[in-house]
CSV table of C-alpha atoms and ligand atoms in Angstrom, one decimal:
chain,number,residue,atom,x,y,z
A,929,UNK,CA,33.3,-20.3,27.0
A,930,UNK,CA,29.8,-20.1,25.7
A,931,UNK,CA,27.2,-18.7,28.0
A,932,UNK,CA,23.5,-19.2,27.7
A,933,UNK,CA,20.6,-17.0,28.6
A,934,UNK,CA,18.6,-19.2,31.0
A,935,UNK,CA,15.2,-18.5,29.5
A,936,UNK,CA,16.2,-18.6,25.8
A,937,UNK,CA,18.9,-21.2,25.5
A,938,UNK,CA,20.7,-19.2,22.9
A,939,UNK,CA,24.4,-18.4,23.1
A,940,UNK,CA,25.1,-15.1,24.7
A,941,UNK,CA,27.9,-12.7,25.6
A,942,UNK,CA,27.7,-11.1,29.0
A,943,UNK,CA,28.4,-7.4,28.9
A,944,UNK,CA,28.8,-6.4,32.5
A,945,UNK,CA,25.7,-7.7,34.1
A,946,UNK,CA,23.8,-7.4,30.8
A,947,UNK,CA,23.2,-10.7,29.0
A,948,UNK,CA,23.0,-10.3,25.2
A,949,UNK,CA,22.8,-12.8,22.3
A,950,UNK,CA,26.2,-13.6,20.8
A,951,UNK,CA,25.2,-12.1,17.5
A,952,UNK,CA,24.1,-8.9,19.2
A,953,UNK,CA,24.7,-5.9,17.0
A,954,UNK,CA,23.8,-2.4,18.3
A,955,UNK,CA,22.5,0.2,15.8
A,956,UNK,CA,23.7,3.8,16.0
A,957,UNK,CA,22.0,6.3,13.6
A,958,UNK,CA,23.3,9.7,12.4
A,959,UNK,CA,21.9,12.1,9.9
A,960,UNK,CA,18.7,13.8,8.7
A,961,UNK,CA,15.0,13.2,8.1
A,962,UNK,CA,15.4,10.1,6.1
A,963,UNK,CA,16.3,8.3,9.3
A,964,UNK,CA,15.3,10.7,12.2
A,965,UNK,CA,12.9,8.7,14.5
A,966,UNK,CA,11.8,11.8,16.3
A,967,UNK,CA,14.6,13.7,17.9
A,968,UNK,CA,13.2,16.9,16.5
A,969,UNK,CA,10.1,16.4,18.7
A,970,UNK,CA,12.3,17.5,21.6
A,971,UNK,CA,14.1,20.5,20.2
A,972,UNK,CA,13.1,24.1,19.4
A,973,UNK,CA,12.6,24.1,15.7
A,974,UNK,CA,10.0,24.9,13.0
A,975,UNK,CA,7.0,22.7,12.4
A,976,UNK,CA,8.3,22.1,8.8
A,977,UNK,CA,11.2,20.1,10.3
A,978,UNK,CA,8.9,18.0,12.6
A,979,UNK,CA,6.7,15.1,11.7
A,980,UNK,CA,4.8,14.7,15.0
A,981,UNK,CA,1.4,15.4,13.5
A,982,UNK,CA,-1.2,13.2,11.8
A,983,UNK,CA,-1.1,11.7,9.1
A,984,UNK,CA,2.6,10.9,9.6
A,985,UNK,CA,2.9,7.4,10.9
A,986,UNK,CA,-0.7,6.5,9.8
A,987,UNK,CA,0.2,3.2,8.0
A,988,UNK,CA,2.2,1.5,10.8
A,989,UNK,CA,2.5,3.2,14.1
A,990,UNK,CA,-1.0,4.7,14.0
A,991,UNK,CA,0.3,7.8,15.7
A,992,UNK,CA,2.7,10.5,14.5
A,993,UNK,CA,6.0,9.4,16.1
A,994,UNK,CA,8.1,12.0,14.5
A,995,UNK,CA,9.3,9.9,11.5
A,996,UNK,CA,8.9,11.8,8.2
A,997,UNK,CA,6.9,9.0,6.5
A,998,UNK,CA,3.7,7.1,6.8
A,999,UNK,CA,5.4,4.3,8.7
A,1000,UNK,CA,8.8,2.7,9.4
A,1001,UNK,CA,12.1,4.1,8.1
A,1002,UNK,CA,15.0,2.1,6.8
A,1003,UNK,CA,16.8,1.9,10.2
A,1004,UNK,CA,13.5,0.5,11.7
A,1005,UNK,CA,13.6,-2.4,9.1
A,1006,UNK,CA,17.3,-2.9,9.7
A,1007,UNK,CA,16.6,-3.1,13.5
A,1008,UNK,CA,14.0,-5.8,12.8
A,1009,UNK,CA,16.6,-7.8,10.8
A,1010,UNK,CA,19.1,-7.3,13.6
A,1011,UNK,CA,16.4,-8.6,16.0
A,1012,UNK,CA,16.5,-5.4,17.9
A,1013,UNK,CA,13.5,-3.3,19.1
A,1014,UNK,CA,13.1,0.0,17.1
A,1015,UNK,CA,15.9,2.2,18.1
A,1016,UNK,CA,14.3,5.3,19.7
A,1017,UNK,CA,15.5,8.9,19.4
A,1018,UNK,CA,18.4,9.7,21.7
A,1019,UNK,CA,16.5,12.7,23.1
A,1020,UNK,CA,13.5,10.6,24.0
A,1021,UNK,CA,13.1,11.2,27.8
A,1022,UNK,CA,14.1,8.1,29.8
A,1023,UNK,CA,15.7,6.3,27.0
A,1024,UNK,CA,18.9,4.5,28.2
A,1025,UNK,CA,19.1,1.1,26.5
A,1026,UNK,CA,22.2,2.1,24.7
A,1027,UNK,CA,23.4,-1.5,24.4
A,1028,UNK,CA,20.8,-1.7,21.6
A,1029,UNK,CA,21.9,1.6,20.1
A,1030,UNK,CA,20.6,5.1,19.8
A,1031,UNK,CA,19.2,7.3,17.0
A,1032,UNK,CA,20.9,10.8,16.9
A,1033,UNK,CA,19.5,11.9,13.6
A,1034,UNK,CA,17.7,15.2,13.2
A,1035,UNK,CA,15.4,16.3,10.3
A,1036,UNK,CA,16.9,19.2,8.4
A,1037,UNK,CA,20.4,18.5,9.7
A,1038,UNK,CA,23.5,18.7,7.6
A,1039,UNK,CA,27.2,18.0,7.8
A,1040,UNK,CA,27.8,21.8,7.8
A,1041,UNK,CA,26.9,23.6,11.0
A,1042,UNK,CA,25.5,26.4,8.8
A,1043,UNK,CA,22.7,24.2,7.4
A,1044,UNK,CA,19.5,25.1,9.1
A,1045,UNK,CA,21.6,26.4,12.0
A,1046,UNK,CA,19.7,26.8,15.2
A,1047,UNK,CA,16.8,24.6,14.0
A,1048,UNK,CA,18.5,21.2,14.0
A,1049,UNK,CA,21.1,19.0,15.7
A,1050,UNK,CA,24.0,19.2,13.2
A,1051,UNK,CA,26.2,16.1,12.5
A,1052,UNK,CA,29.0,17.3,14.8
A,1053,UNK,CA,26.6,17.8,17.7
A,1054,UNK,CA,25.1,14.4,17.0
A,1055,UNK,CA,28.6,12.9,17.5
A,1056,UNK,CA,29.0,14.8,20.8
A,1057,UNK,CA,25.8,13.2,22.0
A,1058,UNK,CA,27.2,9.9,20.9
A,1059,UNK,CA,30.3,10.6,23.0
A,1060,UNK,CA,28.1,11.4,26.1
A,1061,UNK,CA,26.3,8.2,25.6
A,1062,UNK,CA,29.6,6.3,25.2
A,1063,UNK,CA,30.8,7.6,28.6
A,1064,UNK,CA,27.7,6.3,30.2
A,1065,UNK,CA,28.2,2.9,28.5
A,1066,UNK,CA,31.8,2.7,29.8
A,1067,UNK,CA,30.6,3.3,33.4
A,1068,UNK,CA,28.0,0.6,33.0
A,1069,UNK,CA,29.9,-2.1,31.1
A,1070,UNK,CA,33.6,-1.2,31.6
A,1071,UNK,CA,36.2,-0.5,28.9
A,1072,UNK,CA,36.7,-3.8,27.2
A,1073,UNK,CA,33.0,-4.7,26.9
A,1074,UNK,CA,32.1,-1.2,25.6
A,1075,UNK,CA,34.8,-1.6,23.0
A,1076,UNK,CA,33.3,-5.0,22.0
A,1077,UNK,CA,29.9,-3.5,21.7
A,1078,UNK,CA,31.0,-0.4,19.7
A,1079,UNK,CA,33.2,-2.4,17.3
A,1080,UNK,CA,30.5,-4.9,16.5
A,1081,UNK,CA,27.8,-2.2,16.1
A,1082,UNK,CA,26.4,-0.9,12.9
A,1083,UNK,CA,26.7,2.9,12.3
A,1084,UNK,CA,24.0,4.1,9.9
A,1085,UNK,CA,24.6,7.5,8.3
A,1086,UNK,CA,22.5,9.6,5.9
A,1087,UNK,CA,23.7,13.2,5.5
A,1088,UNK,CA,24.0,15.8,2.8
A,1089,UNK,CA,20.5,16.1,1.5
A,1090,UNK,CA,19.9,19.4,3.3
A,1091,UNK,CA,23.1,21.0,2.0
A,1092,UNK,CA,21.7,20.7,-1.5
A,1093,UNK,CA,18.1,21.7,-0.6
A,1094,UNK,CA,18.4,24.6,1.8
A,1095,UNK,CA,20.3,26.9,-0.8
A,1096,UNK,CA,17.2,26.6,-3.0
A,1097,UNK,CA,14.5,27.1,-0.3
A,1098,UNK,CA,16.0,29.8,1.9
A,1099,UNK,CA,18.1,32.9,1.5
A,1100,UNK,CA,21.2,31.2,2.7
A,1101,UNK,CA,24.3,32.4,0.8
A,1102,UNK,CA,26.5,29.5,1.7
A,1103,UNK,CA,26.4,28.0,-1.8
A,1104,UNK,CA,27.1,31.2,-3.6
A,1105,UNK,CA,30.3,31.8,-1.7
A,1106,UNK,CA,31.9,28.6,-3.1
A,1107,UNK,CA,32.3,26.7,-6.3
A,1108,UNK,CA,30.1,23.6,-6.5
A,1109,UNK,CA,33.3,21.4,-6.1
A,1110,UNK,CA,34.4,23.4,-3.0
A,1111,UNK,CA,31.0,23.2,-1.4
A,1112,UNK,CA,30.6,19.5,-2.0
A,1113,UNK,CA,34.2,19.1,-0.7
A,1114,UNK,CA,33.2,20.8,2.6
A,1115,UNK,CA,30.2,18.6,3.0
A,1116,UNK,CA,32.1,15.4,2.3
A,1117,UNK,CA,35.0,16.7,4.4
A,1118,UNK,CA,32.9,17.3,7.5
A,1119,UNK,CA,31.2,14.0,7.1
A,1120,UNK,CA,34.6,12.3,6.8
A,1121,UNK,CA,35.7,14.0,10.1
A,1122,UNK,CA,32.7,12.4,11.9
A,1123,UNK,CA,33.3,9.0,10.3
A,1124,UNK,CA,36.9,9.1,11.6
A,1125,UNK,CA,35.8,10.2,15.1
A,1126,UNK,CA,33.4,7.3,15.2
A,1127,UNK,CA,36.2,5.0,14.0
A,1128,UNK,CA,38.5,6.3,16.7
A,1129,UNK,CA,35.8,5.4,19.3
A,1130,UNK,CA,35.9,1.8,17.9
A,1131,UNK,CA,33.3,1.9,15.1
A,1132,UNK,CA,34.1,-0.4,12.2
A,1133,UNK,CA,30.9,-1.2,10.3
A,1134,UNK,CA,29.2,1.6,8.5
A,1135,UNK,CA,26.1,1.8,6.3
A,1136,UNK,CA,25.4,4.9,4.1
A,1137,UNK,CA,22.7,6.3,1.9
A,1138,UNK,CA,23.7,8.6,-0.9
A,1139,UNK,CA,21.5,11.6,-1.7
A,1140,UNK,CA,18.2,11.0,-3.5
A,1141,UNK,CA,17.4,12.6,-6.9
A,1142,UNK,CA,16.6,15.9,-5.1
A,1143,UNK,CA,16.1,18.0,-8.2
A,1144,UNK,CA,13.2,15.8,-9.3
A,1145,UNK,CA,11.3,15.1,-6.1
A,1146,UNK,CA,7.9,16.7,-5.7
A,1147,UNK,CA,9.3,19.4,-3.4
A,1148,UNK,CA,11.7,20.6,-6.1
A,1149,UNK,CA,9.1,20.6,-8.9
A,1150,UNK,CA,6.8,22.7,-6.7
A,1151,UNK,CA,9.5,25.2,-6.1
A,1152,UNK,CA,9.5,26.1,-9.8
A,1153,UNK,CA,5.9,25.5,-11.0
A,1154,UNK,CA,6.7,27.5,-14.1
A,1155,UNK,CA,9.1,24.7,-15.2
A,1156,UNK,CA,6.2,22.5,-16.2
A,1157,UNK,CA,7.3,19.6,-14.1
A,1158,UNK,CA,11.0,19.7,-15.1
A,1159,UNK,CA,13.6,18.9,-12.6
A,1160,UNK,CA,15.9,21.5,-11.1
A,1161,UNK,CA,19.1,20.9,-13.0
A,1162,UNK,CA,21.5,22.7,-10.7
A,1163,UNK,CA,20.3,20.6,-7.7
A,1164,UNK,CA,20.7,17.4,-9.7
A,1165,UNK,CA,24.2,18.4,-10.7
A,1166,UNK,CA,25.2,19.1,-7.1
A,1167,UNK,CA,23.7,15.8,-5.9
A,1168,UNK,CA,25.6,13.9,-8.6
A,1169,UNK,CA,28.8,15.5,-7.6
A,1170,UNK,CA,28.1,14.7,-4.0
A,1171,UNK,CA,27.3,11.0,-4.7
A,1172,UNK,CA,30.4,10.6,-6.8
A,1173,UNK,CA,32.6,12.2,-4.0
A,1174,UNK,CA,30.9,10.0,-1.4
A,1175,UNK,CA,31.7,6.8,-3.3
A,1176,UNK,CA,35.3,7.9,-3.7
A,1177,UNK,CA,35.9,8.9,-0.1
A,1178,UNK,CA,34.5,5.7,1.2
A,1179,UNK,CA,36.9,3.7,-0.9
A,1180,UNK,CA,39.7,5.8,0.5
A,1181,UNK,CA,38.6,5.3,4.1
A,1182,UNK,CA,38.5,1.5,3.5
A,1183,UNK,CA,42.0,1.5,2.3
A,1184,UNK,CA,43.3,3.8,5.0
A,1185,UNK,CA,41.5,2.8,8.2
A,1186,UNK,CA,42.3,-0.7,9.3
A,1187,UNK,CA,39.2,-2.8,9.7
A,1188,UNK,CA,36.8,-0.1,8.3
A,1189,UNK,CA,34.0,-1.7,6.3
A,1190,UNK,CA,31.0,-0.2,4.7
A,1191,UNK,CA,27.8,-0.7,2.8
A,1192,UNK,CA,26.6,2.1,0.6
A,1193,UNK,CA,23.1,2.2,-0.7
A,1194,UNK,CA,22.4,4.0,-4.0
A,1195,UNK,CA,19.2,5.8,-2.9
A,1196,UNK,CA,19.6,8.0,-6.0
A,1197,UNK,CA,19.2,5.2,-8.5
A,1198,UNK,CA,16.7,3.4,-6.3
A,1199,UNK,CA,14.3,6.3,-6.3
A,1200,UNK,CA,14.9,7.3,-9.9
A,1201,UNK,CA,14.2,3.8,-11.0
A,1202,UNK,CA,10.9,3.7,-9.1
A,1203,UNK,CA,9.8,7.2,-10.4
A,1204,UNK,CA,10.4,5.9,-13.9
A,1205,UNK,CA,9.0,2.3,-13.7
A,1206,UNK,CA,6.5,2.6,-10.9
A,1207,UNK,CA,4.4,-0.3,-11.9
A,1208,UNK,CA,7.3,-2.7,-12.1
A,1209,UNK,CA,7.9,-2.1,-8.4
A,1210,UNK,CA,4.2,-2.2,-7.3
A,1211,UNK,CA,3.5,1.5,-7.2
A,1212,UNK,CA,0.7,3.4,-8.9
A,1213,UNK,CA,2.2,6.9,-8.6
A,1214,UNK,CA,5.9,7.7,-8.9
A,1215,UNK,CA,6.0,11.5,-9.3
A,1216,UNK,CA,3.3,13.0,-7.1
A,1217,UNK,CA,3.5,12.8,-3.3
A,1218,UNK,CA,0.7,11.2,-1.2
A,1219,UNK,CA,0.5,14.1,1.2
A,1220,UNK,CA,0.9,17.8,0.6
A,1221,UNK,CA,-0.5,20.5,-1.7
A,1222,UNK,CA,0.2,22.4,-4.9
A,1223,UNK,CA,1.9,20.9,-8.0
A,1224,UNK,CA,2.9,17.3,-7.4
A,1225,UNK,CA,1.7,17.9,-3.8
A,1226,UNK,CA,5.2,19.3,-3.5
A,1227,UNK,CA,4.4,22.1,-1.0
A,1228,UNK,CA,5.8,21.0,2.4
A,1229,UNK,CA,2.6,21.2,4.4
A,1230,UNK,CA,1.6,17.5,5.0
A,1231,UNK,CA,-0.6,17.5,8.2
A,1232,UNK,CA,-1.0,21.3,8.0
A,1233,UNK,CA,2.5,22.1,8.9
A,1234,UNK,CA,4.1,25.1,7.3
A,1235,UNK,CA,2.2,28.3,6.4
A,1236,UNK,CA,-0.5,26.8,4.1
A,1237,UNK,CA,-2.8,24.8,6.3
A,1238,UNK,CA,-5.0,23.0,3.6
A,1239,UNK,CA,-3.4,19.8,2.3
A,1240,UNK,CA,-4.4,16.7,0.3
A,1241,UNK,CA,-3.9,13.2,1.5
A,1242,UNK,CA,-4.1,10.1,-0.7
A,1243,UNK,CA,-6.2,7.0,0.3
A,1244,UNK,CA,-3.3,4.5,0.2
A,1245,UNK,CA,0.2,5.6,0.8
A,1246,UNK,CA,1.6,2.2,-0.3
A,1247,UNK,CA,0.6,3.1,-3.9
A,1248,UNK,CA,3.0,6.1,-3.8
A,1249,UNK,CA,6.8,6.2,-4.1
A,1250,UNK,CA,6.7,9.5,-2.1
A,1251,UNK,CA,4.7,9.9,1.1
A,1252,UNK,CA,5.3,13.7,1.4
A,1253,UNK,CA,7.0,16.3,-0.7
A,1254,UNK,CA,10.5,15.1,0.2
A,1255,UNK,CA,10.3,11.6,1.7
A,1256,UNK,CA,9.6,8.1,0.4
A,1257,UNK,CA,6.7,6.1,1.6
A,1258,UNK,CA,7.1,3.2,4.0
A,1259,UNK,CA,6.7,0.8,1.2
A,1260,UNK,CA,9.6,2.3,-0.7
A,1261,UNK,CA,11.8,2.3,2.4
A,1262,UNK,CA,10.9,-1.3,3.0
A,1263,UNK,CA,12.0,-2.3,-0.5
A,1264,UNK,CA,15.3,-0.5,-0.1
A,1265,UNK,CA,15.9,-1.9,3.4
A,1266,UNK,CA,15.5,-5.5,2.1
A,1267,UNK,CA,17.9,-4.9,-0.8
A,1268,UNK,CA,20.4,-3.3,1.6
A,1269,UNK,CA,20.2,-6.2,4.0
A,1270,UNK,CA,20.4,-9.0,1.4
A,1271,UNK,CA,23.2,-7.2,-0.5
A,1272,UNK,CA,21.6,-6.7,-3.9
A,1273,UNK,CA,24.7,-5.3,-5.7
A,1274,UNK,CA,22.5,-3.2,-8.0
A,1275,UNK,CA,21.7,-1.0,-5.1
A,1276,UNK,CA,24.2,-1.6,-2.3
A,1277,UNK,CA,28.0,-1.7,-2.5
A,1278,UNK,CA,30.4,-3.4,-1.8
A,1279,UNK,CA,28.5,-5.6,0.7
A,1280,UNK,CA,25.0,-6.0,2.0
A,1281,UNK,CA,24.4,-5.2,5.7
A,1282,UNK,CA,23.8,-8.8,6.6
A,1283,UNK,CA,27.3,-9.7,5.4
A,1284,UNK,CA,28.8,-6.5,6.9
A,1285,UNK,CA,27.6,-7.3,10.4
A,1286,UNK,CA,28.4,-11.0,10.0
A,1287,UNK,CA,24.9,-12.3,10.6
A,1288,UNK,CA,24.3,-15.9,9.5
B,1482,LIG,C1,12.3,27.1,23.1
B,1482,LIG,O1,11.7,28.3,22.6
B,1482,LIG,C2,10.8,28.9,23.5
B,1482,LIG,C3,10.1,30.1,22.9
B,1482,LIG,O2,11.0,30.8,22.1
B,1482,LIG,C4,11.6,29.3,24.8
B,1482,LIG,O3,10.7,29.8,25.7
B,1482,LIG,C5,12.2,28.0,25.4
B,1482,LIG,O4,13.0,28.3,26.5
B,1482,LIG,C6,13.1,27.3,24.3
B,1482,LIG,N1,13.6,26.1,24.8
B,1482,LIG,C7,14.8,25.7,24.7
B,1482,LIG,C8,15.1,24.3,25.3
B,1482,LIG,O5,15.7,26.3,24.2
B,1483,LIG,C1,14.3,35.9,0.9
B,1483,LIG,O1,14.5,37.3,1.1
B,1483,LIG,C2,13.5,38.0,0.4
B,1483,LIG,C3,13.9,39.5,0.5
B,1483,LIG,O2,14.4,39.8,1.7
B,1483,LIG,C4,12.2,37.7,1.1
B,1483,LIG,O3,11.1,38.4,0.4
B,1483,LIG,C5,11.9,36.2,1.0
B,1483,LIG,O4,10.7,35.9,1.7
B,1483,LIG,C6,13.0,35.4,1.5
B,1483,LIG,N1,12.8,34.0,1.3
B,1483,LIG,C7,13.0,33.1,2.2
B,1483,LIG,C8,12.7,31.7,1.7
B,1483,LIG,O5,13.3,33.3,3.3
B,1484,LIG,C1,33.6,21.8,7.4
B,1484,LIG,O1,32.7,22.8,7.1
B,1484,LIG,C2,33.1,24.1,7.4
B,1484,LIG,C3,32.0,25.0,7.2
B,1484,LIG,O2,31.0,24.7,8.1
B,1484,LIG,C4,34.3,24.4,6.5
B,1484,LIG,O3,34.8,25.7,6.9
B,1484,LIG,C5,35.4,23.4,6.8
B,1484,LIG,O4,36.5,23.6,5.9
B,1484,LIG,C6,34.9,22.0,6.6
B,1484,LIG,N1,35.9,21.0,7.0
B,1484,LIG,C7,36.3,20.1,6.1
B,1484,LIG,C8,37.3,19.1,6.7
B,1484,LIG,O5,36.0,20.0,4.9
B,1485,LIG,C1,20.2,-5.8,-11.5
B,1485,LIG,O1,20.3,-5.0,-12.6
B,1485,LIG,C2,20.3,-5.7,-13.8
B,1485,LIG,C3,20.7,-4.7,-14.9
B,1485,LIG,O2,20.0,-3.5,-14.8
B,1485,LIG,C4,19.0,-6.3,-14.0
B,1485,LIG,O3,18.9,-7.1,-15.2
B,1485,LIG,C5,18.7,-7.3,-12.8
B,1485,LIG,O4,17.4,-7.8,-12.9
B,1485,LIG,C6,18.8,-6.5,-11.5
B,1485,LIG,N1,18.7,-7.4,-10.4
B,1485,LIG,C7,17.9,-7.3,-9.4
B,1485,LIG,C8,17.9,-8.3,-8.4
B,1485,LIG,O5,17.1,-6.4,-9.4
C-alpha cells in the first residue's frame, strides 16, 4: 500500500504517527572537526577545538555555528542532496528530530579514548549517545519502524585525523609507545568496533572520509617553520599507512557483514590534487590558509582563538583550498560532496552516495 502525504502528494511511509517520504534517508554523523556541526559548543573544552567565533561561518551561515570552516561541511551538502534539513549537533538543546538523523561528531575527537582525552567526545562515547537516541526512537516509533529507519539511514564517519596530529602538537607519548603499524592498527581497530556496533543496531550504509594529507597542511608547515615549507614526512607516512589500512578493513567488512555497503572518499588525493593544481579547480591559493597567522597562516588562531590573538583573514575564502590551518574551505567541501554524491570513481569508491542510498 502506498500512502500519500496529504499536502505534498508524494509517496510516504508512515513511521508511527510520523509521515515521511518513501525515499526518506536519515543521516547520522560520527567523527571529528571535518564534520562536527557544533557539538563542541556544548562541552568543556579549549577554544582551539571550538569554532563558535567569527569569522567561522562567514560565507554561508553569517554566524559562527561551530563548524570549522567558512560555511557548510560535507554532511550539510549531503543532507541537501537527501532533501533533509541540516542535521544539527546531537547536543544542541531541544533537538529531537531524530527521524532526520543526528550529528555526534566532536572536533578534536579520535577513535582512541586517549586522543585529546577530557576535551572531546571520543568515538566510543559518540556511539553511546547514538544508543541513547536509538532508545528514544524505539519508544516513539516502535521496534519495526525504528529498524526500517536505521537500516535505510546513511552513517557518515570521518575519524583518525587527530590520532596523527596530536602526537606532533602535544606532549602525548601514545605514539612513542608503539610501532607505527601497531598504532594505526589500534586506530583502525577501534573504528571497526564502532562500525560493527552500528551494524548491530541495523546500520547498513556507510560513508567514510580517509585522512587528508596532514603532513602538508598549513598547520603542519607552521609547526616546523625551519623546514622551509616542507611537509612533515613522519605524519605523511602515518596517514598513508592509515588510509591503506582503512581501504583494506572496509573491503573485509563488506565481505563479512551481510548487507554492509560503503562509499569511501579519498580526501587525501582530493586535497593533494587541489594543493598542486589549484587553478584547474577554481582556487587562487592552494597552500596558505585563508584565516590564521604565521607561516602559511598555519598557526591555529583563526578568530583569535588559541594563545596568539592577532590573526589574518583573506578577503574571499572561496579562492582558498584551506579556510583555516587545518580545514578546507566551504568551496572545497562543496566540490568533494558533489563528487561523493554522484560517485566519481576518481575520488569515491566503490559507489557514490546517491547509488549507496538508492536515490533515483
Ligand atoms: C566546565 O568547567 C567549568 C570550569 O572548570 C566548571 O565550572 C563546570 O562545572 C564544567 N561543566 C561541566 C559540564 O563539566
Ligand atoms: C611539552 O613539555 C615541555 C616540557 O615540559 C613544555 O615546555 C612544552 O610547552 C610542552 N608542549 C606542549 C605542546 O604541551
Ligand atoms: C582500542 O584502543 C585502545 C587504546 O585506546 C587499545 O588498547 C585497544 O587495543 C584498541 N582496540 C582495538 C580493537 O584495536
Ligand atoms: C579521473 O581521473 C583521470 C585520470 O587521472 C582523469 O583523466 C579524468 O579526467 C578524471 N575524471 C574526472 C571526472 O575528474
